[in-house]
Amino acid sequence: MADAVIIVALLLVAAAATTAVLVRDPVRQALVLAVLGVLLAVLFTTLQAPDVGLSQLAVGSALTPLLLLLTVRKVRRRGRKEGPRR
Amino acid sequence: MDDLLPLLVALPLLGAAVLVAGGRLVPRLVAESVACAVSAGTAALALVLLLNCSPPMVEWAGGWVPVNGRSVGIVLVGDGPGLGMAALASLLTLAALAYSWRYFDEPPRGHAGSFPALVLLFQAGMCGFALAGDLFNAFVWFELMSVVAYALTGHRVEEARAVQGALTFAVVNSLGAYCLLMGIALLYARTGELAMTQIGRGLDRAAGPDGPDVLVLAAFVLVLTGLLVKAAAVPFHFWLPDAHAVAPTPVCMVLSGVMVELGAYGVWRVYGTVFAGPGGIPAADFERALTVLGALTAAVGAILCWYQRHLKRLLAYSTVAHMGLFLLGIGVLKPEADDGIALYLLGHAGVKAALFACAGILLDRYGSVDEHALRGRARELRGVAVLFTLGALGLAGLPPFGTALGKSITEEAVGGPLTVLYVLATAVTAGAVLRVAARVFLGLGPPPENGDAYETTGSGERPETRHRLGRIPDSMKAVPAVLLAGVLAVGVGPGFADVVAHAVNEAGSGGVLVASVHWTPAGILLGLASTALAVGLAAVAVTRPKLLAPAWALPLRRLQSGHVGDYVAWLLVGAAVLGALALPGVLGS
Amino acid sequence: MNRRIRLWLVAVAGTALAALLVAACLDLPDFGGDRHPYGDRAVDASLARHTANTVASVNFDQRAFDTLGELTVLFAAVVGCVVLLRQTRDEHRARPEPEPVARPVRRYALAVLPVALLTGLYVIAHGQLSPGGGFQGGVVAATALHLLYLGADYRALERVRPLGLYEAGDAVAVSAYLVTGLAGLIGATAFLANTLLPYGTFNTLSSGGTVPLLNAAVGMEVACAVVVLLARFLDQAVEIEDPTGKGSGTP
Amino acid sequence: MTAVTHVLPYLVAVWIFLIGCYGLATSRNLIHAVGCLSVCQAATYVLLLAVGYRDGATAPVFSDVEPGSRPVVDPVVQALALTDVVVGATVTALLLALVVQVAKRHGTVDPDELSELRG
């Protein structure tokens, strides 16, 4: 019987993933993806997978959102002359 | 001999690493020659291994040989088809490197070795995928092949089209790769194994008396979705014309020549080892799924190929049509069809790479790949005209060519109605190429007026070389000539077809040796018929362009919208259709 | 096709796929089941070779060929990003003026930098003992370097981060991995075979034969790769300006 | 209640995959689309690790656990998931590099406004 922590972690991950998809602004999505990365790391730790949890923490919640934000900055900086992008 | 198999992957990787490490210290000439040397060495090793693969070679990476039938390591399978695809990939990569000898405008500052290094990584990914006997290992090399293809397709970043085509290519193929991985996870959950043959046995053991259940069907749909996205079957094919229209010509040669065909090889390999047993998908379902998808792909590819005026997109749709024909041949599940498809695939790779090379010459000489803009301008390129026309005739299936031999054997195996589709599809695609040859090289017929706005014209492109080529370097003319000579050798080489057939049968159906494959009068007649039909179509199209351009195909062309969201939606639809096609067998049992 | 048709297609195909996948999930063995044949074999093989962290043993010993592929995917992405994000002829580099940095931030960044770097190296070194390894340690070490950007400014970061060196380091790490594999082929029986070095005593830094070597190679490769990737994106975001400046770019 | 938990992780993985595909298909911003693709990939991690879980088992690391004293989780799926995490990072990096170039050359990142390749 899977214990309660795994179930809670799973539901939180599902909620975070749905939010990451439904929020349309890239900056906010980058933040939600960082939260999703942390929640995934927690889920992997509860699933007794510390290696994957650590790499998900490093890659999923630090590296990917940083790259997303740098891309937004590059796109927004160019778009500022034509009015803010959606 | 077996333990040299991983070297087919390790050598190009080492070459790429050396090129990137030393890329900035050496002049560009040294970097490109090192790349050619490494690629040629790998091709030679692949051919040597191919020559003695009669008992298929099996190598366990890391020395993890099975203990009482079970192992933890990764298995590499060096049988006829696997090594054949690895050799074909290496030879085409060598041809692409030779073609692009001092070809591109200046490489990124201080990174002389980056393009050759990427091409070597591409070769390593393809060789790894061809040899993989482990499903997850195949996914990793599939992913390497794709990542390098995205970077190479978007190589000309200053072109607006190149980056859009590369982006849609990357998103659709990545989603396909993730579907493949989900399928692997399901198969691992059911069988607890990752080697393909072990998974097959596990499925047979785990299947109850009434055969496969929904889990096997879901795994089949997910794994085949990933592979069919790479094989550009309808409705997963939308990325291919966009990617080929924008990729640099040497990359197009390898993409269309062998990478797309590796998708069909993957389908054949995965079905043969994993899903062919009693626990897998019944043969009738697999046959129905591939026949329907293959026929659709051949039809859509041929029709849209006829309407294109952008030379590279026209050749890309011709590749889609031929992929449909290959999937049809694989779907028939007969050893003769497998032999025919192996020969047809070899011939098609050479012909299509040669045609792309000629299109690249036109682009670099005249700065355009638009059929209407180039009308009559390429008269002085005699040699290229001959090569282009020979390639078109090879595409149509003119007998001495290897493509004709493969097509005739396959037509004999697939039977009546499908043969008509084979003849029509090859005739229409070859007719389009012949029409382009007539207009561009001979300037025949009245100037065609512009079609409606919903099309990608080939004009306004910039040549890939720094400035327009005054004189065509002979390396760019030699490569298509050698490729076409190779295709002729496939067709008329004494005993070559038998060697290929023997290797394919030994790997595919466990050595059920089939009567020797050879030219048959019926096959030759069909080849001549399709060539005549192609020439006729081209002639009519050139003289009276209005006649053969009905507007009913417009809605079909609107589907190719270049929009990422559309392509993802079509991928989901394709997966659902694949599930529906393979459902009856699972429900029935 | 317009948005409405696309939405409709996604809805229909999505529901069909959902039905198929949910039915498949119901056929899957129960979550938390006890049947993991491959896993049990992997644990036994890992203990036989004195590697405490079984995941590292699977990654760098039993399925080292997979890790070679995945290492090359990262290497290909680095070379790809170098090619895709290069400064084209019609672009120029603008020198960013150093922004004033608050005192506490500067002190914090410069204090934490050596600690983060050390943590990354520790995680790499103990890859085959405790959770962690080449990948995780590499990313930690790479991000540690970028604390300089927080602490000082972009030019300080560029001075300490000569890009050519890191790209060469990436390539050297991949070559090291391959040479270790070839040594296995020449010295022992097969490519990437782990029978060359003694397996050492269990739970010590030198245990596991070639696992620590491959771990270090992957650690170096991931660190260099992440530095180059971040550098390429930072260059685009901070320095490289478009020719027209109006943002429309060349048609 | 126990029936649901036997299959909940798999259902969550399927849900994340399909919601990611929905986001990818209906996205109006290419950066948002790349984010949705990484959500799709998160589904593969969840499915892989859920397949390898064992009730009452601990992590397969024996630096502080006596080998054989406690049941351990399946280490092979963790190796596969590790490889998948890194592959995901590289694909995201390449896609974002292409998005930067699309924004530079097309002036927009809205897929509806990209009109170069048609027909």
Short mmCIF file of N, CA, C and O in Angstrom, two decimals, chain A residues 3-86:
data_model
loop_
_atom_site.label_atom_id
_atom_site.label_comp_id
_atom_site.label_asym_id
_atom_site.label_seq_id
_atom_site.Cartn_x
_atom_site.Cartn_y
_atom_site.Cartn_z
N ASP A 3 2.39 4.63 0.76
CA ASP A 3 1.98 5.44 1.91
C ASP A 3 1.55 6.84 1.47
O ASP A 3 1.68 7.23 0.30
N ALA A 4 1.05 7.59 2.46
CA ALA A 4 0.32 8.84 2.12
C ALA A 4 1.25 9.85 1.46
O ALA A 4 0.85 10.59 0.55
N VAL A 5 2.53 9.86 1.86
CA VAL A 5 3.41 10.93 1.36
C VAL A 5 3.51 10.85 -0.17
O VAL A 5 3.42 11.87 -0.86
N ILE A 6 3.63 9.62 -0.67
CA ILE A 6 3.77 9.48 -2.13
C ILE A 6 2.51 10.01 -2.81
O ILE A 6 2.58 10.73 -3.82
N ILE A 7 1.34 9.68 -2.25
CA ILE A 7 0.09 10.12 -2.89
C ILE A 7 0.03 11.64 -2.91
O ILE A 7 -0.26 12.26 -3.95
N VAL A 8 0.37 12.27 -1.77
CA VAL A 8 0.33 13.75 -1.72
C VAL A 8 1.31 14.33 -2.75
O VAL A 8 0.99 15.22 -3.54
N ALA A 9 2.52 13.75 -2.78
CA ALA A 9 3.54 14.27 -3.73
C ALA A 9 3.02 14.14 -5.16
O ALA A 9 3.15 15.05 -5.98
N LEU A 10 2.40 12.98 -5.45
CA LEU A 10 1.90 12.77 -6.82
C LEU A 10 0.85 13.82 -7.17
O LEU A 10 0.89 14.43 -8.25
N LEU A 11 -0.10 14.06 -6.26
CA LEU A 11 -1.16 15.02 -6.57
C LEU A 11 -0.57 16.42 -6.73
O LEU A 11 -0.95 17.18 -7.64
N LEU A 12 0.41 16.77 -5.89
CA LEU A 12 1.03 18.10 -6.03
C LEU A 12 1.73 18.21 -7.38
O LEU A 12 1.60 19.22 -8.09
N VAL A 13 2.43 17.15 -7.77
CA VAL A 13 3.14 17.19 -9.08
C VAL A 13 2.12 17.36 -10.20
O VAL A 13 2.29 18.18 -11.12
N ALA A 14 1.01 16.62 -10.12
CA ALA A 14 0.00 16.74 -11.18
C ALA A 14 -0.54 18.17 -11.21
O ALA A 14 -0.67 18.78 -12.30
N ALA A 15 -0.81 18.74 -10.04
CA ALA A 15 -1.35 20.12 -10.01
C ALA A 15 -0.32 21.09 -10.59
O ALA A 15 -0.63 21.95 -11.43
N ALA A 16 0.95 20.92 -10.20
CA ALA A 16 1.98 21.86 -10.69
C ALA A 16 2.12 21.73 -12.21
O ALA A 16 2.24 22.74 -12.92
N ALA A 17 2.07 20.50 -12.70
CA ALA A 17 2.21 20.33 -14.16
C ALA A 17 1.05 20.99 -14.88
O ALA A 17 1.23 21.70 -15.88
N THR A 18 -0.17 20.80 -14.35
CA THR A 18 -1.33 21.43 -15.01
C THR A 18 -1.19 22.94 -14.97
O THR A 18 -1.44 23.62 -15.98
N THR A 19 -0.74 23.48 -13.85
CA THR A 19 -0.58 24.94 -13.78
C THR A 19 0.48 25.40 -14.78
O THR A 19 0.29 26.40 -15.47
N ALA A 20 1.57 24.64 -14.86
CA ALA A 20 2.65 25.05 -15.77
C ALA A 20 2.14 25.13 -17.20
O ALA A 20 2.58 25.97 -17.99
N VAL A 21 1.18 24.27 -17.53
CA VAL A 21 0.67 24.28 -18.91
C VAL A 21 -0.36 25.40 -19.08
O VAL A 21 -0.34 26.12 -20.08
N LEU A 22 -1.20 25.61 -18.07
CA LEU A 22 -2.32 26.55 -18.27
C LEU A 22 -1.86 28.00 -18.18
O LEU A 22 -2.47 28.87 -18.78
N VAL A 23 -0.77 28.26 -17.43
CA VAL A 23 -0.33 29.67 -17.36
C VAL A 23 0.35 30.01 -18.68
O VAL A 23 1.19 29.27 -19.18
N ARG A 24 -0.05 31.09 -19.32
CA ARG A 24 0.41 31.35 -20.70
C ARG A 24 1.63 32.25 -20.75
O ARG A 24 2.34 32.28 -21.74
N ASP A 25 1.89 33.01 -19.66
CA ASP A 25 3.03 33.94 -19.74
C ASP A 25 4.32 33.18 -19.47
O ASP A 25 4.43 32.50 -18.45
N PRO A 26 5.33 33.28 -20.35
CA PRO A 26 6.55 32.47 -20.18
C PRO A 26 7.27 32.72 -18.87
O PRO A 26 7.79 31.78 -18.28
N VAL A 27 7.27 33.97 -18.39
CA VAL A 27 8.02 34.23 -17.14
C VAL A 27 7.35 33.47 -16.00
O VAL A 27 7.99 32.73 -15.25
N ARG A 28 6.03 33.62 -15.90
CA ARG A 28 5.35 32.90 -14.80
C ARG A 28 5.50 31.41 -15.00
O ARG A 28 5.69 30.64 -14.06
N GLN A 29 5.49 30.97 -16.25
CA GLN A 29 5.62 29.52 -16.47
C GLN A 29 6.98 29.05 -16.00
O GLN A 29 7.11 27.96 -15.44
N ALA A 30 8.03 29.88 -16.21
CA ALA A 30 9.36 29.47 -15.75
C ALA A 30 9.36 29.26 -14.23
O ALA A 30 9.92 28.28 -13.71
N LEU A 31 8.67 30.16 -13.53
CA LEU A 31 8.63 30.00 -12.06
C LEU A 31 7.87 28.74 -11.69
O LEU A 31 8.31 27.96 -10.84
N VAL A 32 6.73 28.50 -12.36
CA VAL A 32 5.95 27.29 -12.01
C VAL A 32 6.76 26.05 -12.35
O VAL A 32 6.75 25.06 -11.62
N LEU A 33 7.56 26.11 -13.44
CA LEU A 33 8.40 24.95 -13.78
C LEU A 33 9.46 24.73 -12.70
O LEU A 33 9.79 23.58 -12.37
N ALA A 34 9.95 25.82 -12.12
CA ALA A 34 10.93 25.63 -11.03
C ALA A 34 10.25 24.93 -9.85
O ALA A 34 10.80 23.98 -9.28
N VAL A 35 9.01 25.37 -9.55
CA VAL A 35 8.29 24.71 -8.44
C VAL A 35 8.04 23.25 -8.80
O VAL A 35 8.24 22.34 -7.99
N LEU A 36 7.66 23.01 -10.05
CA LEU A 36 7.43 21.62 -10.49
C LEU A 36 8.71 20.80 -10.31
O LEU A 36 8.68 19.65 -9.86
N GLY A 37 9.87 21.42 -10.64
CA GLY A 37 11.14 20.70 -10.48
C GLY A 37 11.36 20.30 -9.02
O GLY A 37 11.71 19.15 -8.71
N VAL A 38 11.08 21.23 -8.11
CA VAL A 38 11.28 20.91 -6.69
C VAL A 38 10.32 19.81 -6.26
O VAL A 38 10.71 18.82 -5.61
N LEU A 39 9.05 19.93 -6.70
CA LEU A 39 8.06 18.90 -6.31
C LEU A 39 8.47 17.54 -6.88
O LEU A 39 8.35 16.51 -6.21
N LEU A 40 8.98 17.54 -8.12
CA LEU A 40 9.42 16.25 -8.69
C LEU A 40 10.57 15.69 -7.86
O LEU A 40 10.63 14.49 -7.58
N ALA A 41 11.49 16.58 -7.45
CA ALA A 41 12.61 16.09 -6.62
C ALA A 41 12.07 15.47 -5.33
O ALA A 41 12.52 14.38 -4.91
N VAL A 42 11.06 16.11 -4.74
CA VAL A 42 10.47 15.55 -3.51
C VAL A 42 9.83 14.19 -3.83
O VAL A 42 10.05 13.19 -3.13
N LEU A 43 9.09 14.13 -4.93
CA LEU A 43 8.43 12.86 -5.28
C LEU A 43 9.46 11.77 -5.49
O LEU A 43 9.32 10.65 -5.01
N PHE A 44 10.57 12.12 -6.20
CA PHE A 44 11.57 11.07 -6.47
C PHE A 44 12.21 10.61 -5.17
O PHE A 44 12.55 9.44 -4.99
N THR A 45 12.38 11.56 -4.23
CA THR A 45 12.98 11.14 -2.95
C THR A 45 12.03 10.19 -2.22
O THR A 45 12.46 9.18 -1.67
N THR A 46 10.72 10.50 -2.30
CA THR A 46 9.78 9.58 -1.61
C THR A 46 9.75 8.24 -2.34
O THR A 46 9.51 7.20 -1.73
N LEU A 47 10.02 8.26 -3.66
CA LEU A 47 10.04 6.98 -4.38
C LEU A 47 11.42 6.31 -4.25
O LEU A 47 11.78 5.46 -5.06
N GLN A 48 12.19 6.77 -3.26
CA GLN A 48 13.50 6.16 -2.95
C GLN A 48 14.46 6.27 -4.12
O GLN A 48 15.18 5.33 -4.44
N ALA A 49 14.43 7.42 -4.84
CA ALA A 49 15.37 7.60 -5.95
C ALA A 49 16.14 8.90 -5.71
O ALA A 49 15.92 9.90 -6.38
N PRO A 50 17.07 8.91 -4.74
CA PRO A 50 17.77 10.17 -4.42
C PRO A 50 18.62 10.70 -5.58
O PRO A 50 18.69 11.90 -5.81
N ASP A 51 19.25 9.78 -6.35
CA ASP A 51 20.09 10.26 -7.47
C ASP A 51 19.27 11.11 -8.44
O ASP A 51 19.64 12.23 -8.79
N VAL A 52 18.11 10.52 -8.82
CA VAL A 52 17.30 11.22 -9.83
C VAL A 52 16.76 12.50 -9.21
O VAL A 52 16.70 13.56 -9.86
N GLY A 53 16.41 12.44 -7.92
CA GLY A 53 15.89 13.63 -7.26
C GLY A 53 16.91 14.76 -7.28
O GLY A 53 16.60 15.91 -7.64
N LEU A 54 18.17 14.43 -6.97
CA LEU A 54 19.22 15.46 -6.95
C LEU A 54 19.42 16.03 -8.35
O LEU A 54 19.48 17.27 -8.54
N SER A 55 19.46 15.17 -9.36
CA SER A 55 19.71 15.71 -10.72
C SER A 55 18.49 16.48 -11.20
O SER A 55 18.62 17.52 -11.86
N GLN A 56 17.28 16.06 -10.81
CA GLN A 56 16.09 16.83 -11.21
C GLN A 56 16.12 18.19 -10.53
O GLN A 56 15.79 19.22 -11.14
N LEU A 57 16.56 18.21 -9.25
CA LEU A 57 16.65 19.50 -8.56
C LEU A 57 17.62 20.41 -9.29
O LEU A 57 17.33 21.57 -9.60
N ALA A 58 18.80 19.83 -9.67
CA ALA A 58 19.83 20.68 -10.29
C ALA A 58 19.39 21.10 -11.70
O ALA A 58 19.47 22.26 -12.06
N VAL A 59 18.87 20.14 -12.47
CA VAL A 59 18.58 20.44 -13.88
C VAL A 59 17.19 21.03 -14.02
O VAL A 59 16.99 22.11 -14.58
N GLY A 60 16.21 20.36 -13.44
CA GLY A 60 14.82 20.75 -13.71
C GLY A 60 14.42 22.03 -13.03
O GLY A 60 13.67 22.84 -13.60
N SER A 61 14.91 22.27 -11.82
CA SER A 61 14.39 23.47 -11.14
C SER A 61 15.42 24.59 -11.15
O SER A 61 15.10 25.71 -10.78
N ALA A 62 16.68 24.34 -11.58
CA ALA A 62 17.65 25.45 -11.62
C ALA A 62 18.00 25.78 -13.07
O ALA A 62 17.85 26.91 -13.52
N LEU A 63 18.43 24.78 -13.82
CA LEU A 63 19.01 25.09 -15.14
C LEU A 63 17.91 25.47 -16.15
O LEU A 63 17.98 26.52 -16.79
N THR A 64 16.87 24.64 -16.24
CA THR A 64 15.85 24.88 -17.28
C THR A 64 15.14 26.22 -17.07
O THR A 64 15.07 27.02 -18.03
N PRO A 65 14.62 26.54 -15.88
CA PRO A 65 13.99 27.86 -15.74
C PRO A 65 14.97 29.00 -16.02
O PRO A 65 14.57 30.03 -16.61
N LEU A 66 16.26 28.82 -15.67
CA LEU A 66 17.23 29.90 -15.94
C LEU A 66 17.35 30.13 -17.45
O LEU A 66 17.29 31.27 -17.93
N LEU A 67 17.43 29.02 -18.21
CA LEU A 67 17.52 29.17 -19.67
C LEU A 67 16.24 29.81 -20.21
O LEU A 67 16.28 30.69 -21.09
N LEU A 68 15.09 29.40 -19.65
CA LEU A 68 13.82 29.98 -20.12
C LEU A 68 13.83 31.49 -19.88
O LEU A 68 13.50 32.29 -20.77
N LEU A 69 14.28 31.90 -18.68
CA LEU A 69 14.25 33.34 -18.36
C LEU A 69 15.23 34.11 -19.25
O LEU A 69 14.94 35.21 -19.74
N LEU A 70 16.40 33.49 -19.52
CA LEU A 70 17.36 34.19 -20.40
C LEU A 70 16.76 34.34 -21.80
O LEU A 70 16.90 35.39 -22.44
N THR A 71 16.04 33.30 -22.26
CA THR A 71 15.42 33.41 -23.59
C THR A 71 14.35 34.49 -23.58
O THR A 71 14.27 35.31 -24.52
N VAL A 72 13.56 34.55 -22.51
CA VAL A 72 12.51 35.58 -22.44
C VAL A 72 13.17 36.95 -22.46
O VAL A 72 12.74 37.87 -23.18
N ARG A 73 14.27 37.08 -21.71
CA ARG A 73 14.94 38.39 -21.68
C ARG A 73 15.43 38.77 -23.08
O ARG A 73 15.27 39.89 -23.54
N LYS A 74 15.99 37.77 -23.79
CA LYS A 74 16.48 38.08 -25.15
C LYS A 74 15.30 38.46 -26.06
O LYS A 74 15.37 39.44 -26.79
N VAL A 75 14.19 37.74 -25.95
CA VAL A 75 13.04 38.02 -26.85
C VAL A 75 12.39 39.34 -26.43
O VAL A 75 12.11 40.20 -27.26
N ARG A 76 12.22 39.51 -25.10
CA ARG A 76 11.54 40.74 -24.64
C ARG A 76 12.40 41.96 -24.96
O ARG A 76 11.89 42.99 -25.40
N ARG A 77 13.72 41.85 -24.78
CA ARG A 77 14.60 43.03 -24.98
C ARG A 77 14.46 43.48 -26.43
O ARG A 77 14.44 44.65 -26.75
N ARG A 78 14.33 42.46 -27.36
CA ARG A 78 14.18 42.86 -28.76
C ARG A 78 12.78 43.43 -28.97
O ARG A 78 12.61 44.37 -29.70
N GLY A 79 11.80 42.82 -28.24
CA GLY A 79 10.43 43.22 -28.55
C GLY A 79 10.04 44.53 -27.90
O GLY A 79 8.99 45.09 -28.18
N ARG A 80 10.92 45.06 -26.98
CA ARG A 80 10.45 46.24 -26.23
C ARG A 80 10.14 47.38 -27.17
O ARG A 80 9.24 48.17 -26.98
N LYS A 81 10.88 47.46 -28.31
CA LYS A 81 10.59 48.63 -29.17
C LYS A 81 9.19 48.50 -29.76
O LYS A 81 8.57 49.48 -30.12
N GLU A 82 8.70 47.25 -29.94
CA GLU A 82 7.40 47.14 -30.62
C GLU A 82 6.29 46.98 -29.60
O GLU A 82 5.24 46.47 -29.91
N GLY A 83 6.56 47.34 -28.34
CA GLY A 83 5.50 47.13 -27.35
C GLY A 83 5.68 45.75 -26.74
O GLY A 83 6.20 44.86 -27.39
N PRO A 84 5.29 45.64 -25.46
CA PRO A 84 5.58 44.36 -24.76
C PRO A 84 4.89 43.19 -25.43
O PRO A 84 3.74 43.31 -25.87
N ARG A 85 5.59 42.14 -25.51
CA ARG A 85 5.04 40.89 -26.12
C ARG A 85 4.03 40.33 -25.12
O ARG A 85 4.16 40.55 -23.91
N ARG A 86 3.08 39.55 -25.61
CA ARG A 86 2.09 38.96 -24.68
C ARG A 86 2.77 38.04 -23.67
O ARG A 86 3.74 37.41 -24.05
#
